[in-house]
């Protein structure tokens, strides 16, 4: 019986030695590449007049949609510029302090992501009010105390209504509308928007989508950070 079992054991060992390295290579190579594939770039795009070379071929560059530079006031009455820093990734959402629906849940989700990334020097958080006449800096200061303790690099912004609504629609490509037929009815997006250091939109995440959407956001922040660091070795 021992003569029969020995070859079987030997064959199993050989199979393990042959199969396992190949499986590990596949997981590290193929799956690894999929996991860290660059995120999509959202918004309108058009061909540029410049080219780059890839594998000996000239490929036309692409001009991607970018968020314009702007300034708004934060909860302390200080002027905050976008981009805050040319080397940073930014998370942006639109809300208002008197919101009777999903705003508190949206900012709780932002707070959860902010807490996970507390101390991350590459990431900023901006929450922009769509009710700027009421949401003055002092109002936002009181409101932000419920959330901002999770991360000091989180600003709650207010300013000119026309600018804010224009930014929402034309730059961040989300809704921001006041329904004048009803009191306290501001129609705005529940999306949290991920912006890279080049001011391009890299992701939309539905704050009403539960843990699955927010976990995806946390993962894709890491993917984008990896991409940013690979593109700028000196940062």
PDB file of C-alpha atoms in Angstrom:
ATOM      1  CA  UNK A   1       0.000   0.000   0.000  1.00  0.00           C
ATOM      2  CA  UNK A   2       2.893   2.358   0.758  1.00  0.00           C
ATOM      3  CA  UNK A   3       4.265   1.779  -2.751  1.00  0.00           C
ATOM      4  CA  UNK A   4       0.913   2.949  -4.203  1.00  0.00           C
ATOM      5  CA  UNK A   5       0.484   6.081  -2.099  1.00  0.00           C
ATOM      6  CA  UNK A   6       4.035   7.398  -2.582  1.00  0.00           C
ATOM      7  CA  UNK A   7       3.683   8.114  -6.333  1.00  0.00           C
ATOM      8  CA  UNK A   8       0.299   9.781  -5.716  1.00  0.00           C
ATOM      9  CA  UNK A   9       1.781  12.125  -3.114  1.00  0.00           C
ATOM     10  CA  UNK A  10       4.706  12.843  -5.379  1.00  0.00           C
ATOM     11  CA  UNK A  11       2.375  13.725  -8.257  1.00  0.00           C
ATOM     12  CA  UNK A  12       0.335  16.062  -6.014  1.00  0.00           C
ATOM     13  CA  UNK A  13       3.491  17.874  -4.880  1.00  0.00           C
ATOM     14  CA  UNK A  14       4.609  18.311  -8.491  1.00  0.00           C
ATOM     15  CA  UNK A  15       1.188  19.684  -9.470  1.00  0.00           C
ATOM     16  CA  UNK A  16       1.283  22.208  -6.619  1.00  0.00           C
ATOM     17  CA  UNK A  17       4.778  23.320  -7.611  1.00  0.00           C
ATOM     18  CA  UNK A  18       3.657  23.816 -11.208  1.00  0.00           C
ATOM     19  CA  UNK A  19       0.197  25.344 -10.680  1.00  0.00           C
ATOM     20  CA  UNK A  20       0.645  27.661  -7.686  1.00  0.00           C
ATOM     21  CA  UNK A  21       3.414  29.891  -9.153  1.00  0.00           C
ATOM     22  CA  UNK A  22       1.364  30.359 -12.313  1.00  0.00           C
ATOM     23  CA  UNK A  23      -1.724  31.269 -10.282  1.00  0.00           C
ATOM     24  CA  UNK A  24       0.185  33.736  -8.138  1.00  0.00           C
ATOM     25  CA  UNK A  25       1.692  35.349 -11.250  1.00  0.00           C
ATOM     26  CA  UNK A  26      -1.776  35.680 -12.777  1.00  0.00           C
ATOM     27  CA  UNK A  27      -3.206  37.269  -9.643  1.00  0.00           C
ATOM     28  CA  UNK A  28      -0.318  39.698  -9.252  1.00  0.00           C
ATOM     29  CA  UNK A  29       0.026  40.544 -12.927  1.00  0.00           C
ATOM     30  CA  UNK A  30      -3.440  40.437 -14.464  1.00  0.00           C
ATOM     31  CA  UNK A  31      -5.529  41.229 -11.405  1.00  0.00           C
ATOM     32  CA  UNK A  32      -3.039  43.803 -10.186  1.00  0.00           C
ATOM     33  CA  UNK A  33      -3.172  45.638 -13.479  1.00  0.00           C
ATOM     34  CA  UNK A  34      -6.972  45.672 -13.401  1.00  0.00           C
ATOM     35  CA  UNK A  35      -7.060  46.948  -9.840  1.00  0.00           C
ATOM     36  CA  UNK A  36      -4.770  49.888 -10.569  1.00  0.00           C
ATOM     37  CA  UNK A  37      -5.995  50.732 -14.042  1.00  0.00           C
ATOM     38  CA  UNK A  38      -6.380  54.530 -14.231  1.00  0.00           C
ATOM     39  CA  UNK A  39      -9.831  55.867 -13.448  1.00  0.00           C
ATOM     40  CA  UNK A  40     -12.033  57.267 -16.203  1.00  0.00           C
ATOM     41  CA  UNK A  41     -12.013  60.983 -17.005  1.00  0.00           C
ATOM     42  CA  UNK A  42     -15.533  62.431 -17.155  1.00  0.00           C
ATOM     43  CA  UNK A  43     -16.985  65.284 -19.151  1.00  0.00           C
ATOM     44  CA  UNK A  44     -16.712  66.496 -22.750  1.00  0.00           C
ATOM     45  CA  UNK A  45     -13.406  65.990 -24.505  1.00  0.00           C
ATOM     46  CA  UNK A  46     -11.877  67.053 -27.806  1.00  0.00           C
ATOM     47  CA  UNK A  47      -8.723  66.301 -29.807  1.00  0.00           C
ATOM     48  CA  UNK A  48      -5.744  68.532 -29.131  1.00  0.00           C
ATOM     49  CA  UNK A  49      -3.299  69.958 -31.654  1.00  0.00           C
ATOM     50  CA  UNK A  50      -0.413  68.131 -29.949  1.00  0.00           C
ATOM     51  CA  UNK A  51       0.739  64.519 -30.142  1.00  0.00           C
ATOM     52  CA  UNK A  52       2.593  61.972 -28.005  1.00  0.00           C
ATOM     53  CA  UNK A  53       4.492  58.883 -29.065  1.00  0.00           C
ATOM     54  CA  UNK A  54       3.540  55.374 -27.949  1.00  0.00           C
ATOM     55  CA  UNK A  55       5.314  52.265 -29.248  1.00  0.00           C
ATOM     56  CA  UNK A  56       6.759  54.261 -32.106  1.00  0.00           C
ATOM     57  CA  UNK A  57       3.399  55.709 -33.193  1.00  0.00           C
ATOM     58  CA  UNK A  58       2.230  59.293 -32.931  1.00  0.00           C
ATOM     59  CA  UNK A  59      -1.061  59.594 -31.049  1.00  0.00           C
ATOM     60  CA  UNK A  60      -3.053  62.803 -30.864  1.00  0.00           C
ATOM     61  CA  UNK A  61      -3.454  64.194 -27.345  1.00  0.00           C
ATOM     62  CA  UNK A  62      -6.892  64.770 -25.819  1.00  0.00           C
ATOM     63  CA  UNK A  63      -8.195  67.935 -24.181  1.00  0.00           C
ATOM     64  CA  UNK A  64     -10.306  66.908 -21.195  1.00  0.00           C
ATOM     65  CA  UNK A  65     -12.969  68.849 -19.330  1.00  0.00           C
ATOM     66  CA  UNK A  66     -11.487  70.790 -16.403  1.00  0.00           C
ATOM     67  CA  UNK A  67     -12.982  72.586 -13.416  1.00  0.00           C
ATOM     68  CA  UNK A  68     -12.304  76.318 -13.651  1.00  0.00           C
ATOM     69  CA  UNK A  69     -10.414  78.095 -10.881  1.00  0.00           C
ATOM     70  CA  UNK A  70     -12.689  79.859  -8.387  1.00  0.00           C
ATOM     71  CA  UNK A  71     -12.818  81.429  -4.921  1.00  0.00           C
ATOM     72  CA  UNK A  72     -15.514  81.127  -2.249  1.00  0.00           C
ATOM     73  CA  UNK A  73     -15.751  81.879   1.478  1.00  0.00           C
ATOM     74  CA  UNK A  74     -15.426  79.089   4.032  1.00  0.00           C
ATOM     75  CA  UNK A  75     -17.029  78.659   7.459  1.00  0.00           C
ATOM     76  CA  UNK A  76     -14.426  80.984   9.004  1.00  0.00           C
ATOM     77  CA  UNK A  77     -15.034  83.764   6.488  1.00  0.00           C
ATOM     78  CA  UNK A  78     -11.706  83.055   4.797  1.00  0.00           C
ATOM     79  CA  UNK A  79     -11.313  83.030   1.027  1.00  0.00           C
ATOM     80  CA  UNK A  80     -10.675  79.511  -0.271  1.00  0.00           C
ATOM     81  CA  UNK A  81      -9.380  78.975  -3.785  1.00  0.00           C
ATOM     82  CA  UNK A  82      -9.883  75.987  -6.035  1.00  0.00           C
ATOM     83  CA  UNK A  83      -7.585  74.307  -6.578  1.00  0.00           C
ATOM     84  CA  UNK A  84      -6.456  74.673  -2.982  1.00  0.00           C
ATOM     85  CA  UNK A  85      -3.134  73.159  -3.984  1.00  0.00           C
ATOM     86  CA  UNK A  86      -2.040  72.089  -7.467  1.00  0.00           C
ATOM     87  CA  UNK A  87      -0.777  68.781  -6.075  1.00  0.00           C
ATOM     88  CA  UNK A  88      -3.982  67.748  -4.304  1.00  0.00           C
ATOM     89  CA  UNK A  89      -6.990  65.569  -5.019  1.00  0.00           C
ATOM     90  CA  UNK A  90     -10.344  67.100  -4.046  1.00  0.00           C
ATOM     91  CA  UNK A  91     -13.715  65.661  -3.037  1.00  0.00           C
ATOM     92  CA  UNK A  92     -16.655  68.009  -3.679  1.00  0.00           C
ATOM     93  CA  UNK A  93     -20.356  67.887  -2.868  1.00  0.00           C
ATOM     94  CA  UNK A  94     -23.276  70.340  -2.936  1.00  0.00           C
ATOM     95  CA  UNK A  95     -25.663  70.726   0.012  1.00  0.00           C
ATOM     96  CA  UNK A  96     -27.472  73.314   2.169  1.00  0.00           C
ATOM     97  CA  UNK A  97     -27.719  73.509   5.942  1.00  0.00           C
ATOM     98  CA  UNK A  98     -31.558  73.649   6.122  1.00  0.00           C
ATOM     99  CA  UNK A  99     -31.899  70.620   3.840  1.00  0.00           C
ATOM    100  CA  UNK A 100     -34.790  68.412   5.040  1.00  0.00           C
ATOM    101  CA  UNK A 101     -33.805  65.364   2.985  1.00  0.00           C
ATOM    102  CA  UNK A 102     -30.480  63.654   2.222  1.00  0.00           C
ATOM    103  CA  UNK A 103     -27.905  66.397   2.950  1.00  0.00           C
ATOM    104  CA  UNK A 104     -27.149  65.219   6.487  1.00  0.00           C
ATOM    105  CA  UNK A 105     -26.713  61.645   5.263  1.00  0.00           C
ATOM    106  CA  UNK A 106     -24.495  62.852   2.406  1.00  0.00           C
ATOM    107  CA  UNK A 107     -22.246  64.795   4.756  1.00  0.00           C
ATOM    108  CA  UNK A 108     -22.120  61.864   7.187  1.00  0.00           C
ATOM    109  CA  UNK A 109     -20.805  59.765   4.316  1.00  0.00           C
ATOM    110  CA  UNK A 110     -18.308  62.519   3.487  1.00  0.00           C
ATOM    111  CA  UNK A 111     -17.310  62.522   7.169  1.00  0.00           C
ATOM    112  CA  UNK A 112     -16.703  58.770   7.083  1.00  0.00           C
ATOM    113  CA  UNK A 113     -14.428  59.127   4.056  1.00  0.00           C
ATOM    114  CA  UNK A 114     -12.765  62.165   5.663  1.00  0.00           C
ATOM    115  CA  UNK A 115     -12.064  60.215   8.845  1.00  0.00           C
ATOM    116  CA  UNK A 116     -10.503  57.342   6.919  1.00  0.00           C
ATOM    117  CA  UNK A 117      -8.264  59.863   5.130  1.00  0.00           C
ATOM    118  CA  UNK A 118      -7.461  62.086   8.108  1.00  0.00           C
ATOM    119  CA  UNK A 119      -3.809  63.020   7.828  1.00  0.00           C
ATOM    120  CA  UNK A 120      -3.698  62.400   4.079  1.00  0.00           C
ATOM    121  CA  UNK A 121      -1.876  65.470   2.762  1.00  0.00           C
ATOM    122  CA  UNK A 122      -2.925  64.770  -0.837  1.00  0.00           C
ATOM    123  CA  UNK A 123      -6.684  65.029  -0.228  1.00  0.00           C
ATOM    124  CA  UNK A 124      -9.025  68.005   0.412  1.00  0.00           C
ATOM    125  CA  UNK A 125     -12.789  68.165   1.004  1.00  0.00           C
ATOM    126  CA  UNK A 126     -15.103  70.953  -0.217  1.00  0.00           C
ATOM    127  CA  UNK A 127     -18.841  71.143   0.549  1.00  0.00           C
ATOM    128  CA  UNK A 128     -20.546  73.961  -1.364  1.00  0.00           C
ATOM    129  CA  UNK A 129     -23.888  75.424  -0.244  1.00  0.00           C
ATOM    130  CA  UNK A 130     -26.634  75.894  -2.841  1.00  0.00           C
ATOM    131  CA  UNK A 131     -28.422  78.244  -0.383  1.00  0.00           C
ATOM    132  CA  UNK A 132     -25.675  80.869   0.028  1.00  0.00           C
ATOM    133  CA  UNK A 133     -27.948  83.735   1.122  1.00  0.00           C
ATOM    134  CA  UNK A 134     -28.869  81.824   4.286  1.00  0.00           C
ATOM    135  CA  UNK A 135     -25.698  79.752   4.622  1.00  0.00           C
ATOM    136  CA  UNK A 136     -23.415  82.593   5.625  1.00  0.00           C
ATOM    137  CA  UNK A 137     -20.023  81.723   7.152  1.00  0.00           C
ATOM    138  CA  UNK A 138     -21.359  81.844  10.738  1.00  0.00           C
ATOM    139  CA  UNK A 139     -24.171  79.426   9.836  1.00  0.00           C
ATOM    140  CA  UNK A 140     -21.738  77.089   8.102  1.00  0.00           C
ATOM    141  CA  UNK A 141     -19.355  77.261  11.064  1.00  0.00           C
ATOM    142  CA  UNK A 142     -22.054  75.965  13.403  1.00  0.00           C
ATOM    143  CA  UNK A 143     -23.198  73.373  10.870  1.00  0.00           C
ATOM    144  CA  UNK A 144     -19.690  72.136  10.109  1.00  0.00           C
ATOM    145  CA  UNK A 145     -18.978  71.311  13.758  1.00  0.00           C
ATOM    146  CA  UNK A 146     -21.067  68.178  13.327  1.00  0.00           C
ATOM    147  CA  UNK A 147     -18.733  66.895  10.606  1.00  0.00           C
ATOM    148  CA  UNK A 148     -15.439  68.752  10.290  1.00  0.00           C
ATOM    149  CA  UNK A 149     -13.906  67.235  13.438  1.00  0.00           C
ATOM    150  CA  UNK A 150     -13.244  64.153  11.302  1.00  0.00           C
ATOM    151  CA  UNK A 151     -10.778  66.060   9.121  1.00  0.00           C
ATOM    152  CA  UNK A 152      -9.513  69.666   9.413  1.00  0.00           C
ATOM    153  CA  UNK A 153      -8.903  69.798   5.635  1.00  0.00           C
ATOM    154  CA  UNK A 154     -12.646  70.076   4.983  1.00  0.00           C
ATOM    155  CA  UNK A 155     -14.117  73.471   4.055  1.00  0.00           C
ATOM    156  CA  UNK A 156     -17.812  74.377   3.876  1.00  0.00           C
ATOM    157  CA  UNK A 157     -18.193  77.073   1.232  1.00  0.00           C
ATOM    158  CA  UNK A 158     -20.600  79.882   0.395  1.00  0.00           C
ATOM    159  CA  UNK A 159     -20.578  82.818  -1.992  1.00  0.00           C
ATOM    160  CA  UNK A 160     -22.299  84.262  -5.024  1.00  0.00           C
ATOM    161  CA  UNK A 161     -25.352  82.208  -5.991  1.00  0.00           C
ATOM    162  CA  UNK A 162     -24.875  82.646  -9.753  1.00  0.00           C
ATOM    163  CA  UNK A 163     -21.280  81.491  -9.523  1.00  0.00           C
ATOM    164  CA  UNK A 164     -22.166  78.461  -7.396  1.00  0.00           C
ATOM    165  CA  UNK A 165     -24.984  77.355  -9.689  1.00  0.00           C
ATOM    166  CA  UNK A 166     -22.794  77.904 -12.739  1.00  0.00           C
ATOM    167  CA  UNK A 167     -19.999  75.858 -11.175  1.00  0.00           C
ATOM    168  CA  UNK A 168     -22.378  73.017 -10.373  1.00  0.00           C
ATOM    169  CA  UNK A 169     -23.881  72.826 -13.862  1.00  0.00           C
ATOM    170  CA  UNK A 170     -21.024  73.795 -16.165  1.00  0.00           C
ATOM    171  CA  UNK A 171     -17.966  72.587 -14.262  1.00  0.00           C
ATOM    172  CA  UNK A 172     -18.917  69.759 -11.902  1.00  0.00           C
ATOM    173  CA  UNK A 173     -21.722  68.670 -14.279  1.00  0.00           C
ATOM    174  CA  UNK A 174     -24.310  68.134 -11.520  1.00  0.00           C
ATOM    175  CA  UNK A 175     -27.712  69.666 -10.713  1.00  0.00           C
ATOM    176  CA  UNK A 176     -28.201  72.766  -8.556  1.00  0.00           C
ATOM    177  CA  UNK A 177     -31.588  74.462  -8.991  1.00  0.00           C
ATOM    178  CA  UNK A 178     -33.865  76.454  -6.704  1.00  0.00           C
ATOM    179  CA  UNK A 179     -37.538  75.601  -7.023  1.00  0.00           C
ATOM    180  CA  UNK A 180     -39.139  78.993  -6.409  1.00  0.00           C
ATOM    181  CA  UNK A 181     -42.643  77.493  -6.197  1.00  0.00           C
ATOM    182  CA  UNK A 182     -41.862  75.905  -2.836  1.00  0.00           C
ATOM    183  CA  UNK A 183     -40.084  77.084   0.290  1.00  0.00           C
ATOM    184  CA  UNK A 184     -36.684  75.552   1.094  1.00  0.00           C
ATOM    185  CA  UNK A 185     -36.708  73.474  -2.040  1.00  0.00           C
ATOM    186  CA  UNK A 186     -33.280  73.317  -3.628  1.00  0.00           C
ATOM    187  CA  UNK A 187     -32.831  70.555  -6.156  1.00  0.00           C
ATOM    188  CA  UNK A 188     -29.245  69.374  -6.082  1.00  0.00           C
ATOM    189  CA  UNK A 189     -27.229  66.269  -6.736  1.00  0.00           C
ATOM    190  CA  UNK A 190     -26.443  63.659  -4.040  1.00  0.00           C
ATOM    191  CA  UNK A 191     -23.203  62.880  -5.858  1.00  0.00           C
ATOM    192  CA  UNK A 192     -19.769  63.233  -4.318  1.00  0.00           C
ATOM    193  CA  UNK A 193     -17.342  64.235  -7.064  1.00  0.00           C
ATOM    194  CA  UNK A 194     -13.697  63.122  -7.180  1.00  0.00           C
ATOM    195  CA  UNK A 195     -11.332  65.660  -8.810  1.00  0.00           C
ATOM    196  CA  UNK A 196      -7.688  64.982  -9.652  1.00  0.00           C
ATOM    197  CA  UNK A 197      -4.765  67.403  -9.334  1.00  0.00           C
ATOM    198  CA  UNK A 198      -5.281  68.506 -12.957  1.00  0.00           C
ATOM    199  CA  UNK A 199      -8.852  69.657 -12.102  1.00  0.00           C
ATOM    200  CA  UNK A 200     -10.442  66.791 -14.059  1.00  0.00           C
ATOM    201  CA  UNK A 201     -13.477  64.798 -12.881  1.00  0.00           C
ATOM    202  CA  UNK A 202     -12.454  61.207 -12.134  1.00  0.00           C
ATOM    203  CA  UNK A 203     -15.569  59.802 -10.478  1.00  0.00           C
ATOM    204  CA  UNK A 204     -19.152  60.315  -9.262  1.00  0.00           C
ATOM    205  CA  UNK A 205     -20.355  58.503  -6.141  1.00  0.00           C
ATOM    206  CA  UNK A 206     -23.994  58.431  -5.056  1.00  0.00           C
ATOM    207  CA  UNK A 207     -24.066  59.273  -1.338  1.00  0.00           C
ATOM    208  CA  UNK A 208     -27.498  57.626  -1.091  1.00  0.00           C
ATOM    209  CA  UNK A 209     -26.098  54.358  -2.450  1.00  0.00           C
ATOM    210  CA  UNK A 210     -25.032  52.974   0.940  1.00  0.00           C
ATOM    211  CA  UNK A 211     -21.724  51.474   2.016  1.00  0.00           C
ATOM    212  CA  UNK A 212     -21.043  49.893  -1.373  1.00  0.00           C
ATOM    213  CA  UNK A 213     -20.731  53.256  -3.143  1.00  0.00           C
ATOM    214  CA  UNK A 214     -18.688  54.833  -0.366  1.00  0.00           C
ATOM    215  CA  UNK A 215     -16.376  51.835  -0.134  1.00  0.00           C
ATOM    216  CA  UNK A 216     -15.863  52.170  -3.881  1.00  0.00           C
ATOM    217  CA  UNK A 217     -14.995  55.847  -3.352  1.00  0.00           C
ATOM    218  CA  UNK A 218     -12.434  54.968  -0.664  1.00  0.00           C
ATOM    219  CA  UNK A 219     -10.853  52.381  -2.976  1.00  0.00           C
ATOM    220  CA  UNK A 220     -10.786  54.707  -5.968  1.00  0.00           C
ATOM    221  CA  UNK A 221      -9.208  57.522  -3.952  1.00  0.00           C
ATOM    222  CA  UNK A 222      -6.313  55.108  -3.374  1.00  0.00           C
ATOM    223  CA  UNK A 223      -6.210  54.195  -7.058  1.00  0.00           C
ATOM    224  CA  UNK A 224      -6.103  57.885  -8.020  1.00  0.00           C
ATOM    225  CA  UNK A 225      -3.426  58.593  -5.421  1.00  0.00           C
ATOM    226  CA  UNK A 226      -1.326  55.780  -6.882  1.00  0.00           C
ATOM    227  CA  UNK A 227      -1.766  57.262 -10.360  1.00  0.00           C
ATOM    228  CA  UNK A 228      -0.865  60.760  -9.146  1.00  0.00           C
ATOM    229  CA  UNK A 229       2.264  59.563  -7.343  1.00  0.00           C
ATOM    230  CA  UNK A 230       3.383  57.519 -10.349  1.00  0.00           C
ATOM    231  CA  UNK A 231       2.991  60.592 -12.555  1.00  0.00           C
ATOM    232  CA  UNK A 232       4.935  62.775 -10.159  1.00  0.00           C
ATOM    233  CA  UNK A 233       7.787  60.854  -8.595  1.00  0.00           C
ATOM    234  CA  UNK A 234       9.119  63.964  -6.928  1.00  0.00           C
ATOM    235  CA  UNK A 235       5.972  64.774  -4.937  1.00  0.00           C
TER     236      UNK A 235
END
